[in-house]
Tab-separated table of C-alpha atoms in Angstrom:
chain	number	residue	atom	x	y	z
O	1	UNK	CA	69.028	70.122	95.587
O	2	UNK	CA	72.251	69.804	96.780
O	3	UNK	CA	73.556	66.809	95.066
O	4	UNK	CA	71.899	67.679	91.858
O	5	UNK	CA	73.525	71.157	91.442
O	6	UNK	CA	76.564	69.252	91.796
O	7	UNK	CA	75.888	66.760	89.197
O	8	UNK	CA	74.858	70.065	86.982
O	9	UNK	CA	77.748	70.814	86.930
O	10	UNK	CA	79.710	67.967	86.422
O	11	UNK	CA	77.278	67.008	83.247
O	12	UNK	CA	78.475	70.899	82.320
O	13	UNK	CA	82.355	69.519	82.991
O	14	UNK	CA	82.082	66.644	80.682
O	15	UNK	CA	79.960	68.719	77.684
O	16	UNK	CA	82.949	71.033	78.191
O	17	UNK	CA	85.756	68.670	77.827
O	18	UNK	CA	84.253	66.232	75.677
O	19	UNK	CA	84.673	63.018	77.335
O	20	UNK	CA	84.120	61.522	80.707
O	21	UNK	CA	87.807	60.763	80.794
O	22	UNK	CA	88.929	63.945	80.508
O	23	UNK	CA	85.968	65.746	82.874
O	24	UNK	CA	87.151	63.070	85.394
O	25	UNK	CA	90.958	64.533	84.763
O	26	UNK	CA	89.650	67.872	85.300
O	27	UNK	CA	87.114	67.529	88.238
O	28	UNK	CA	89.834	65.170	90.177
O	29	UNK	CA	88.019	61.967	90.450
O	30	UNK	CA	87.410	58.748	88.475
O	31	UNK	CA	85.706	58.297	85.422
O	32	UNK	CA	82.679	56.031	86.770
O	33	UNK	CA	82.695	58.651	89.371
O	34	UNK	CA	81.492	60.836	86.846
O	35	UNK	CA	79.445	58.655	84.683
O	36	UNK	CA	77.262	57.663	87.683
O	37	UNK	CA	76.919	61.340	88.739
O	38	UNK	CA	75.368	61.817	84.871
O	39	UNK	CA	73.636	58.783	84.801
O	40	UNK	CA	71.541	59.931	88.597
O	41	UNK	CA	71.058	63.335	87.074
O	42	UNK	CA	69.591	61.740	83.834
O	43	UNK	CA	67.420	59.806	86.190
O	44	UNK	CA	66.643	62.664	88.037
O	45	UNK	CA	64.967	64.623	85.208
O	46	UNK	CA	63.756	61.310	83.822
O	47	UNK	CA	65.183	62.097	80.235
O	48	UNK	CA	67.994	61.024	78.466
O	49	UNK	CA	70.993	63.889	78.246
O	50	UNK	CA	73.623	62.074	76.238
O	51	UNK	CA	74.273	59.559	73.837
O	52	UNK	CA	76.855	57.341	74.271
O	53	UNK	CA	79.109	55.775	72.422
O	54	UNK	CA	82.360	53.734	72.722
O	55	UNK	CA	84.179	56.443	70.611
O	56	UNK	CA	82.102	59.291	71.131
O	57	UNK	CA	79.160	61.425	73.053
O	58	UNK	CA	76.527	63.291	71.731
O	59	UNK	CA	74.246	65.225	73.013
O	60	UNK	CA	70.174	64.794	73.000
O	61	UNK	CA	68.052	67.673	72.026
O	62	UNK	CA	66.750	67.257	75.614
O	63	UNK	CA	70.630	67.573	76.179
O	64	UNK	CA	71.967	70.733	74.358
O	65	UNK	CA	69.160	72.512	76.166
O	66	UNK	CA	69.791	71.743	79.720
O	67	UNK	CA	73.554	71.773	78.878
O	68	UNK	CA	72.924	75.811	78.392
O	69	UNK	CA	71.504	75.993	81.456
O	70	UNK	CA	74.163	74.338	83.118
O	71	UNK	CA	76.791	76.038	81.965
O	72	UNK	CA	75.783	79.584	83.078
O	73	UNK	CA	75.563	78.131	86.504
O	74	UNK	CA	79.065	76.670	86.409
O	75	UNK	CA	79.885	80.046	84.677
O	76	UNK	CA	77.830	81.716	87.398
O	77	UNK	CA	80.128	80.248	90.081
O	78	UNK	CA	83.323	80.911	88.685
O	79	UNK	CA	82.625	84.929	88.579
O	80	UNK	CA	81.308	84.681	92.162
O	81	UNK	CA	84.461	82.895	93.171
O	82	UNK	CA	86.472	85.107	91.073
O	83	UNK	CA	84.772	88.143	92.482
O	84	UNK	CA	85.211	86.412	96.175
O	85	UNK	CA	89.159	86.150	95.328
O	86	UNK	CA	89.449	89.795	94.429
O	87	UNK	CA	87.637	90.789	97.273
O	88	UNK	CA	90.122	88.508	99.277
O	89	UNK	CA	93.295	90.011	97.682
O	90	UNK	CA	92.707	93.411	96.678
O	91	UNK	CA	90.945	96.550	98.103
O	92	UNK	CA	87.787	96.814	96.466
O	93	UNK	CA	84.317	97.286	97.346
O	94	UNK	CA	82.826	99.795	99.774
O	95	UNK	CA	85.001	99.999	102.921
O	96	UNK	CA	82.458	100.876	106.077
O	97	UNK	CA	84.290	102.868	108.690
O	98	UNK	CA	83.069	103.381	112.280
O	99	UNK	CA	84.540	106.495	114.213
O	100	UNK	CA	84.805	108.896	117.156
O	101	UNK	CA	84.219	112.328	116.548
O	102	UNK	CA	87.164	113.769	117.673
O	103	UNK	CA	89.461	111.310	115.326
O	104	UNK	CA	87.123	111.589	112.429
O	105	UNK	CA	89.339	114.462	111.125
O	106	UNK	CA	92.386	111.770	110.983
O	107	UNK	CA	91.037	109.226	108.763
O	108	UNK	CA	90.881	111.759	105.579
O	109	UNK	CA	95.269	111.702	105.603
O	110	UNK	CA	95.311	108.474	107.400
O	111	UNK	CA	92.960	106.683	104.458
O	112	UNK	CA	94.252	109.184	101.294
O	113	UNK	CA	96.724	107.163	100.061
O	114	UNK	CA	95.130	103.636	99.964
O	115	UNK	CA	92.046	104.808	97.873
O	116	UNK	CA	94.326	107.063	95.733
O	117	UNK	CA	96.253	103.543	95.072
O	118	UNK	CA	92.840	101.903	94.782
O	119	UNK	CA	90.129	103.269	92.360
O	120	UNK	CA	87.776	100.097	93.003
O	121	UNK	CA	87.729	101.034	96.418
O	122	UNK	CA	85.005	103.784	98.393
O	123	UNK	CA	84.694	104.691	101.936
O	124	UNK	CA	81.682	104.998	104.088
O	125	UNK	CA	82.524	106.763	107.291
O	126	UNK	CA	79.677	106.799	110.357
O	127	UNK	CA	81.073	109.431	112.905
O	128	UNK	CA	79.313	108.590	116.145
O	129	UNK	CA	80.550	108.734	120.168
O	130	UNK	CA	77.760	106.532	120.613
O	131	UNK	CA	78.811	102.884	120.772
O	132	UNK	CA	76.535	101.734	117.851
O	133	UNK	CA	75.269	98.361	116.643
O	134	UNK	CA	78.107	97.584	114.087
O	135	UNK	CA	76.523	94.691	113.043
O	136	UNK	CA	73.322	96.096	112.426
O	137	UNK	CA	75.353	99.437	110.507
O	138	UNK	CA	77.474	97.154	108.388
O	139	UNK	CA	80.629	98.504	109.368
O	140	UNK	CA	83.695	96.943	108.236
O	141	UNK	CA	86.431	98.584	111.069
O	142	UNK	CA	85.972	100.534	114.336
O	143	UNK	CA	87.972	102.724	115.472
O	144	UNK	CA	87.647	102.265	119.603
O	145	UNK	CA	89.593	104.043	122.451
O	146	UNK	CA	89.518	102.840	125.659
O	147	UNK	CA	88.268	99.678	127.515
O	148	UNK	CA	86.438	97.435	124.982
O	149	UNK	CA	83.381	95.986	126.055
O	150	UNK	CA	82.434	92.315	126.115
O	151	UNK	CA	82.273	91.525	122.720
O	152	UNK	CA	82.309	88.933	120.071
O	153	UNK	CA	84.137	91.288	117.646
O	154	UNK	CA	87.874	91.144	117.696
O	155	UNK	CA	89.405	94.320	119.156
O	156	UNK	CA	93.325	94.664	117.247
O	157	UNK	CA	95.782	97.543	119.211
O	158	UNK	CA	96.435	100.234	116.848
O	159	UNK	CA	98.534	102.405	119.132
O	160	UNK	CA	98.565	104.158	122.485
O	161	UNK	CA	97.978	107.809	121.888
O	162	UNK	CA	99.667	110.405	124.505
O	163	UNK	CA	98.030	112.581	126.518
O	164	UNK	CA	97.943	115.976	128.356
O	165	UNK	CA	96.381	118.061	131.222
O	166	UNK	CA	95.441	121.063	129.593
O	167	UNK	CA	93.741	124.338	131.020
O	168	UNK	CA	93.119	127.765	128.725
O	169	UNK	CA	95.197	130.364	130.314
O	170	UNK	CA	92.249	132.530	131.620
O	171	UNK	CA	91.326	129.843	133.316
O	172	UNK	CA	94.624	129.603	135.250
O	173	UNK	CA	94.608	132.644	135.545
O	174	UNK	CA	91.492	132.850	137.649
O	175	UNK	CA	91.910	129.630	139.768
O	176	UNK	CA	95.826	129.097	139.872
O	177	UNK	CA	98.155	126.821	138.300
O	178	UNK	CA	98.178	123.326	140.444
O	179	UNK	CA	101.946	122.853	141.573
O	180	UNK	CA	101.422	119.302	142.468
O	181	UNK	CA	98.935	116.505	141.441
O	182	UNK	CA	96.893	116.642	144.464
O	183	UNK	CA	96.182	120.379	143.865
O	184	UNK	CA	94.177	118.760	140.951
O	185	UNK	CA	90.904	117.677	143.428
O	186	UNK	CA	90.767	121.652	144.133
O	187	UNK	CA	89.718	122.183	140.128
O	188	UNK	CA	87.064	122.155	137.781
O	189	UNK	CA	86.935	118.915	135.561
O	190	UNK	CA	86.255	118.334	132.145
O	191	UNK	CA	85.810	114.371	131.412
O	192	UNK	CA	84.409	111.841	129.131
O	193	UNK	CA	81.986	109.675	131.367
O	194	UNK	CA	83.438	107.159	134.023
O	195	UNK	CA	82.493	104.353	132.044
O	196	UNK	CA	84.506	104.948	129.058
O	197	UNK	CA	87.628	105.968	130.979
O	198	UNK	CA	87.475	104.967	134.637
O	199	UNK	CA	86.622	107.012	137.396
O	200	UNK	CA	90.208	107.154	138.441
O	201	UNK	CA	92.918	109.445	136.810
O	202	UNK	CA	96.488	107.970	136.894
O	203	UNK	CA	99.240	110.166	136.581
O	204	UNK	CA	102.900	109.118	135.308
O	205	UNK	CA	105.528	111.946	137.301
O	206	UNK	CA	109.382	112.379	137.761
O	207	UNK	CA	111.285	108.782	138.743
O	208	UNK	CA	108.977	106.765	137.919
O	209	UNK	CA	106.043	108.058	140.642
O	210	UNK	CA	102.790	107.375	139.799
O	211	UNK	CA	99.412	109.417	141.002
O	212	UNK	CA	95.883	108.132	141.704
O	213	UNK	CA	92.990	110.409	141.920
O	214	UNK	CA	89.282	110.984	141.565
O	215	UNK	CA	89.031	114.433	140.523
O	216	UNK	CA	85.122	115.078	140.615
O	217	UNK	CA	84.021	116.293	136.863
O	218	UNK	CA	82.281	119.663	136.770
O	219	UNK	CA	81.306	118.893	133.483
O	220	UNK	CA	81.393	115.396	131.353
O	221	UNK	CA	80.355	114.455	127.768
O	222	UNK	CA	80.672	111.660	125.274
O	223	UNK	CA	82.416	114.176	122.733
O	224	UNK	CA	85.801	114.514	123.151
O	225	UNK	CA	85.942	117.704	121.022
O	226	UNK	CA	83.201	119.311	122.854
O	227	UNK	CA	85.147	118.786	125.988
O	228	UNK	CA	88.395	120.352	124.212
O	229	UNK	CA	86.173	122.931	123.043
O	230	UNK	CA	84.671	123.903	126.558
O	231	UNK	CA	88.460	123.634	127.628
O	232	UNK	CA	89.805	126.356	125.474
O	233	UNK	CA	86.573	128.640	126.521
O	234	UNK	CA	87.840	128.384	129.962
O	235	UNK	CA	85.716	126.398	131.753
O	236	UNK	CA	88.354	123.983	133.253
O	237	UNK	CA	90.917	121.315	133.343
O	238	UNK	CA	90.353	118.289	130.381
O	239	UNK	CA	93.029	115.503	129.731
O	240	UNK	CA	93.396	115.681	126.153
O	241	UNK	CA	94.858	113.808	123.483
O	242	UNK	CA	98.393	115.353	122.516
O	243	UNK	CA	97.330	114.342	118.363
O	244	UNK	CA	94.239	116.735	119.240
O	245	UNK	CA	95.418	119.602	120.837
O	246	UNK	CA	98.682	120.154	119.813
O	247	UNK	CA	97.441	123.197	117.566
O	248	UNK	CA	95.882	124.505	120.562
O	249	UNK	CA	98.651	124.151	122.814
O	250	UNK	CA	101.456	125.375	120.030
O	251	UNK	CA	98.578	128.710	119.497
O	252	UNK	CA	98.570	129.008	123.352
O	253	UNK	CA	94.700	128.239	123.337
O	254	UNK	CA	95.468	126.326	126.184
O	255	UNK	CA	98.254	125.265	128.134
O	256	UNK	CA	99.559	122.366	129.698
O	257	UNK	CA	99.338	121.523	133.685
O	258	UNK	CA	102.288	119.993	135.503
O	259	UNK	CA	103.453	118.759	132.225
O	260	UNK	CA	105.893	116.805	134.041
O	261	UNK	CA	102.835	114.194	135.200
O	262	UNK	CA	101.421	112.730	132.173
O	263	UNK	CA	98.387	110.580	131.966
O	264	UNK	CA	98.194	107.405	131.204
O	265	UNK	CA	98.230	106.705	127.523
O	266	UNK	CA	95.318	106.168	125.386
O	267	UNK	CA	94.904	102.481	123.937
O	268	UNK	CA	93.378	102.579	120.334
O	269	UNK	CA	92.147	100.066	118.565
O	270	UNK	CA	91.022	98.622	115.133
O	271	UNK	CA	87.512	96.545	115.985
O	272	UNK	CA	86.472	94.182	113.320
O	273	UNK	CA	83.925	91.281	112.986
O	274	UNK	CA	86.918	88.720	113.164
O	275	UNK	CA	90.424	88.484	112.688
O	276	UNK	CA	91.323	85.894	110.065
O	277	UNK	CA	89.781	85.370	106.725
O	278	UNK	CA	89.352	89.664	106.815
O	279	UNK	CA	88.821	91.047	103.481
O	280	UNK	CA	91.981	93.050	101.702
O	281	UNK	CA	89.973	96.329	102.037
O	282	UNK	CA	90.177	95.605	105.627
O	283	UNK	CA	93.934	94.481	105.993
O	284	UNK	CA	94.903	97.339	103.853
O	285	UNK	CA	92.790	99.913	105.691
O	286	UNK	CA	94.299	98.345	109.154
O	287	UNK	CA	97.685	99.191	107.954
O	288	UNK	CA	97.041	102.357	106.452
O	289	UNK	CA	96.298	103.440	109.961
O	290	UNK	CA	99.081	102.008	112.106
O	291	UNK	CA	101.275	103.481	109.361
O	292	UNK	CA	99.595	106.704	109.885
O	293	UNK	CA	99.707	106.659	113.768
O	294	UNK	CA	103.122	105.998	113.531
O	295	UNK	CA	104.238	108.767	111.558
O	296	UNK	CA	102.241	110.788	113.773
O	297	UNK	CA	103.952	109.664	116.922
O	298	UNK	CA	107.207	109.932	115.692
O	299	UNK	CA	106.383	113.618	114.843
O	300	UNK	CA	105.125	114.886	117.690
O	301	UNK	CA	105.995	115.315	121.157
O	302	UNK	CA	104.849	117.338	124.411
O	303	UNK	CA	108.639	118.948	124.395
O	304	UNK	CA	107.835	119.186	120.702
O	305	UNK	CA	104.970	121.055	121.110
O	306	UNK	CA	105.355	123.198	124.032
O	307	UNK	CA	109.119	123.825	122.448
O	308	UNK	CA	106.800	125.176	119.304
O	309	UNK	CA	104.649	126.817	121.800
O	310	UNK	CA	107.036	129.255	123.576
């Protein structure tokens, strides 16, 4: 089937430029090339396509009528190639978005001004903690913090998001504010399960000192919302993402603790199905992000925020 869509289309090529020296110019090969692929595909249907001629060729009746058919496959294959390019080199298409719930909220400004700049392009956006099958959802790009899993899906850095012990105030107020990191292990803990973060906490402090504990969690959850939520109702210390809370922290929702000993950043990433050959929806929609991140990093700060917050 193989060989005689190809010599479809190459009878096509030669009823389109009129001669098999000039199909041959066009197709990149020699004209006996393409008078044997004719002759096999005349041999193939058993009837006669052209007449020949030492001036000229003519088609058969038999001709003309498979020549039609022909020619919307070769025309069939140039729009899917054409539609392939576009697809290659410009953002269009649906884009399929996986993404935690708590950063959900960022991908409206992040992803604004690439489909303002591209009508031809729509979003589908599945907001899940839950690692999900991307495969089996179709998605497009990830949006992962963390440790990535084993996986045959390409995991691209994004950024390294800041974080921040926070506590609301009535809590401190009723259990004390820690002076030093190991005063930590003597509070309640709000945390997203060990195996998305690591049972260990590791604190950055003054001089370059670094802390490693295993503050037990009072409460955990997948949702990193929820857990700033149950953190501003007072139920106890969360490390939170400086993007996330920073209204809460300049409204004095909560507070930070020993802001002085920062956590480890955050590592965020972009996860797609591979890294080269990615269509331009993709490419586009990975720099619309880092673009995004950036300008958020390079407007906020904890001495920012707690300036804002005094």
């Amino acid at each position: 089937m193989i060989d005689q869509l190809k010599r479809m289309a190459v009878f096509a090529a030669v009823v389109e430029h009129g001669s098999m020296h000039a199909a041959a110019r066009a197709l990149g090969t020699t004209p006996s090339a393409v008078s044997q692929q004719v002759r096999a595909l005349e041999q193939d249907m058993g009837v006669a396509l052209l007449h020949r001629s030492p001036r000229r060729l003519r088609l058969t009746e038999a001709g003309e009528r498979f020549h039609e058919g022909c020619a919307a496959m070769v025309a069939a294959a140039r729009r899917a190639g054409q539609q392939l390019m576009q697809l290659r080199d410009a953002p269009v298409g649906e884009l399929r978005v996986a993404s935690p719930v708590g950063f959900a909220r960022h991908l409206g400004p992040a992803l604004a001004p690439l489909l303002a700049a591209n009508p031809g392009l729509s979003l589908h956006l599945e907001v899940s903690d839950e690692l999900i099958d991307l495969v089996e959802a179709r998605i497009d790009l990830a949006v992962r913090f963390g440790r990535m899993p084993d996986s045959s899906w390409v995991a691209q850095r994004l950024a390294s998001l800041d974080m921040v012990l926070c506590a609301a105030p009535a809590y401190l107020a009723r259990r004390g504010m820690p002076a030093s990191p190991r005063d930590l292990l003597q509070h309640d803990w709000l945390r997203l399960p060990p195996r998305q973060v690591g049972a260990q906490l590791e604190l950055h402090g003054p001089g370059g000192a670094v802390e490693r504990l295993r503050p037990p969690a009072r409460v955990t959850s997948n949702n990193q919302l929820a857990l700033q939520q149950m953190c501003e109702a007072g139920l106890g210390i969360a490390v939170l993402g400086l993007q996330d809370s920073d209204a809460a922290l300049r409204a004095g929702t909560v507070v930070a603790v020993l802001p002085q000993w920062r956590p480890a950043p955050l590592p965020m990433y972009a996860v797609t199905p591979r890294r080269d050959s990615q269509p331009a929806k993709v490419r586009h929609a990975i720099a619309a992000l880092q673009d995004y991140l950036a300008g958020l990093a390079g407007s906020l700060s904890l001495a920012s925020v707690l300036a804002g917050s005094a």
